[in-house]
Short mmCIF file of C-alpha atoms in Angstrom, two decimals:
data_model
loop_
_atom_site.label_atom_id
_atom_site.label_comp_id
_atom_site.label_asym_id
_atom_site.label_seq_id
_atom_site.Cartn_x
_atom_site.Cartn_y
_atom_site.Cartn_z
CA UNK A 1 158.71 20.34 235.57
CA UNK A 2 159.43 20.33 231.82
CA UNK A 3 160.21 16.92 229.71
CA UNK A 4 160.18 16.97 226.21
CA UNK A 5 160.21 13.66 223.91
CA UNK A 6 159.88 12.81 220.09
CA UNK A 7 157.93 9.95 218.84
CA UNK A 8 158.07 8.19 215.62
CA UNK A 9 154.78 6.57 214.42
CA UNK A 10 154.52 3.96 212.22
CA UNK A 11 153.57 4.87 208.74
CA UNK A 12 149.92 4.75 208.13
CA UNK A 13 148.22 5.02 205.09
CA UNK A 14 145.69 8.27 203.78
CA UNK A 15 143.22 8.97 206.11
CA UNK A 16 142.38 9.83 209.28
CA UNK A 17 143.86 7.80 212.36
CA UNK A 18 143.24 7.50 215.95
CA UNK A 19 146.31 7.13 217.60
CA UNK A 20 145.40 8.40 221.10
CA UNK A 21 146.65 4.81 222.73
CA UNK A 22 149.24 4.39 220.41
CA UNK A 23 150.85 8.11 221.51
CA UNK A 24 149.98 7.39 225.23
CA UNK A 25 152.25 4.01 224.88
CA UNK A 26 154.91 6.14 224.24
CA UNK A 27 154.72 8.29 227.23
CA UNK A 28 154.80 7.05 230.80
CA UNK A 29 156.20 9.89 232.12
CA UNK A 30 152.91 11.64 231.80
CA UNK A 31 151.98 9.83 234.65
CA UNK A 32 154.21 11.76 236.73
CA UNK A 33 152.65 14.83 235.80
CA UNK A 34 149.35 15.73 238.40
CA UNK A 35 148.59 18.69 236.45
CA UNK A 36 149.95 20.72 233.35
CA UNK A 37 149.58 20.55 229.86
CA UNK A 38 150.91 18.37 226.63
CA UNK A 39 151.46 20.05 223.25
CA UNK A 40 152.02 17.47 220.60
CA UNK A 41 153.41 18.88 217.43
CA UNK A 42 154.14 17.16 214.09
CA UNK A 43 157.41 17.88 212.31
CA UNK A 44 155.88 17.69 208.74
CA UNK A 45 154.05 19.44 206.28
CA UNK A 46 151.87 17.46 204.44
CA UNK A 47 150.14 15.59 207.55
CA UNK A 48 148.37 17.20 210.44
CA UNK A 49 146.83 16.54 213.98
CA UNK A 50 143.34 16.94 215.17
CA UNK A 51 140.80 16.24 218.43
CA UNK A 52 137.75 14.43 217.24
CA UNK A 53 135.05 11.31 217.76
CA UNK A 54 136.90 8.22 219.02
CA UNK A 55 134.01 5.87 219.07
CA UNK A 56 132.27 5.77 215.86
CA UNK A 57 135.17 4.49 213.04
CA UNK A 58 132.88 6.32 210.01
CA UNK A 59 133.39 10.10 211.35
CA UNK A 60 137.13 9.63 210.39
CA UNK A 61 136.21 8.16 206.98
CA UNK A 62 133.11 10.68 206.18
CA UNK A 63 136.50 13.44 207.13
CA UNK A 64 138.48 12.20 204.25
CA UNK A 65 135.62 12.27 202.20
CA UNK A 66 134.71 15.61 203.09
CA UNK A 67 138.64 16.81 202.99
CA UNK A 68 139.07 15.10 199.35
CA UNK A 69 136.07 17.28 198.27
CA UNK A 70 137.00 20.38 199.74
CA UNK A 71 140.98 20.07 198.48
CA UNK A 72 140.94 18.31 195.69
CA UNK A 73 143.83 16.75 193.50
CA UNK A 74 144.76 17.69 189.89
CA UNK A 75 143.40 21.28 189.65
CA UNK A 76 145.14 23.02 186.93
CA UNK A 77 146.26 26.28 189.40
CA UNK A 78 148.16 24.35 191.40
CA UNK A 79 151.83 24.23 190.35
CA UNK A 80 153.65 23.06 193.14
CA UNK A 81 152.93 19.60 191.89
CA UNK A 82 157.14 17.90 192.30
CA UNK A 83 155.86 14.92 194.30
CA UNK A 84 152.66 14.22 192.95
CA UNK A 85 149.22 14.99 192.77
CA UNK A 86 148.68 14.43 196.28
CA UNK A 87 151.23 16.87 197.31
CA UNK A 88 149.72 20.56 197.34
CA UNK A 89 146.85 19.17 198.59
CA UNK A 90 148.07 17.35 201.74
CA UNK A 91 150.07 20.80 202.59
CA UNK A 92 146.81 22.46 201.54
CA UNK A 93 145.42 20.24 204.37
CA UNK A 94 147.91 20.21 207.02
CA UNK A 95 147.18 24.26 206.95
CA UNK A 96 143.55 24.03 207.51
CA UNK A 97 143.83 21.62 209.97
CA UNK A 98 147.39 22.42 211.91
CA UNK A 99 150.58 20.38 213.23
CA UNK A 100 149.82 20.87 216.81
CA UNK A 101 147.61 20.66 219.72
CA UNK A 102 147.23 21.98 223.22
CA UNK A 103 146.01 19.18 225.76
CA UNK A 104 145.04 19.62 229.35
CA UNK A 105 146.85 16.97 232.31
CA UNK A 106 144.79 15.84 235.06
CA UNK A 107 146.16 13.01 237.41
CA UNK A 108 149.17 11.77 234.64
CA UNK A 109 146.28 11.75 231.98
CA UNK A 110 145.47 14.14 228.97
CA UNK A 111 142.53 16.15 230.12
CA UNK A 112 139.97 14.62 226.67
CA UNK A 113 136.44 14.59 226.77
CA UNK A 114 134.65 11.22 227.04
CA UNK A 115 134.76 11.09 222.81
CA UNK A 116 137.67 12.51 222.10
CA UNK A 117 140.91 11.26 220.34
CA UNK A 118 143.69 12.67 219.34
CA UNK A 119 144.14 11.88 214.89
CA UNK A 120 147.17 11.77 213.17
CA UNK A 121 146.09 13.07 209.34
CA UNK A 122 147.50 11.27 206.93
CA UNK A 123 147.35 13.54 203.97
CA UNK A 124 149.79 11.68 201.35
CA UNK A 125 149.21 9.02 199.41
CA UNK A 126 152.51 7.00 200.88
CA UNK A 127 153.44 9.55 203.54
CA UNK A 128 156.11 7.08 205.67
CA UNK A 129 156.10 7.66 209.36
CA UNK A 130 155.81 10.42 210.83
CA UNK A 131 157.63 12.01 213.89
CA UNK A 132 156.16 14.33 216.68
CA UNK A 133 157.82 16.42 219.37
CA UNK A 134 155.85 15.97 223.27
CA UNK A 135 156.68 18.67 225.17
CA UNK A 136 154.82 18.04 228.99
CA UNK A 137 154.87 21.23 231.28
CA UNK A 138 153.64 20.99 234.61
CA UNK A 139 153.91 19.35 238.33
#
């Protein structure tokens, strides 16, 4: 069985964001799956997705930190600059991270580990919301 869905989320500001629940909402037919896998893919380029820590609210801060370090804003190379001085870098960011991710089904749930979640990566400064495409594929 294949089903294949696209979600809007609601626009959230720079940062990192669990939205585990907030996806899962969205998609009671996974319950109909016993076993497969979800991909989850995010139709832009300047915001990504990731698995981390679900529990402890500071791991998603300390990544921004770490990301705004590691690609920073304003360096004089970058001249792809038409929408700001957030824009290489969130496309910078979306690369090293990715815009999709591979999740196991087990029983009409996504196969996570006890402290995983799945983030949405907010890499622009007023990035709007953001759409994703669910594909399901199993029985």
């Amino acid at each position: 069985m294949w089903m294949q869905k696209e979600i809007r989320l609601k626009a959230k500001p720079r940062g990192f964001h669990l939205i585990t629940e907030e996806l899962l909402r969205e998609l009671p037919e996974l319950r109909n799956f016993k076993i497969g896998m979800m991909n989850v893919f995010i139709m832009h380029t300047s915001a990504s997705l990731t698995l981390n820590e679900n529990a402890d609210p500071t791991v998603r801060q300390d990544f921004e930190n770490w990301f705004n370090r590691a690609v920073p804003e304003d360096e004089p190379y970058y001249r792809h600059q038409d929408e700001g001085a957030d824009d290489l870098p969130a496309h910078l960011k979306s690369s090293l991270l990715g815009n999709s991710l591979n999740i196991p089904i087990t029983d009409g749930q996504p196969g996570l580990g006890t402290w995983q979640g799945i983030y949405l990566c907010e890499h622009r400064n007023h990035g709007g919301s953001r759409r994703l495409i669910v594909t399901l594929h199993g029985e």
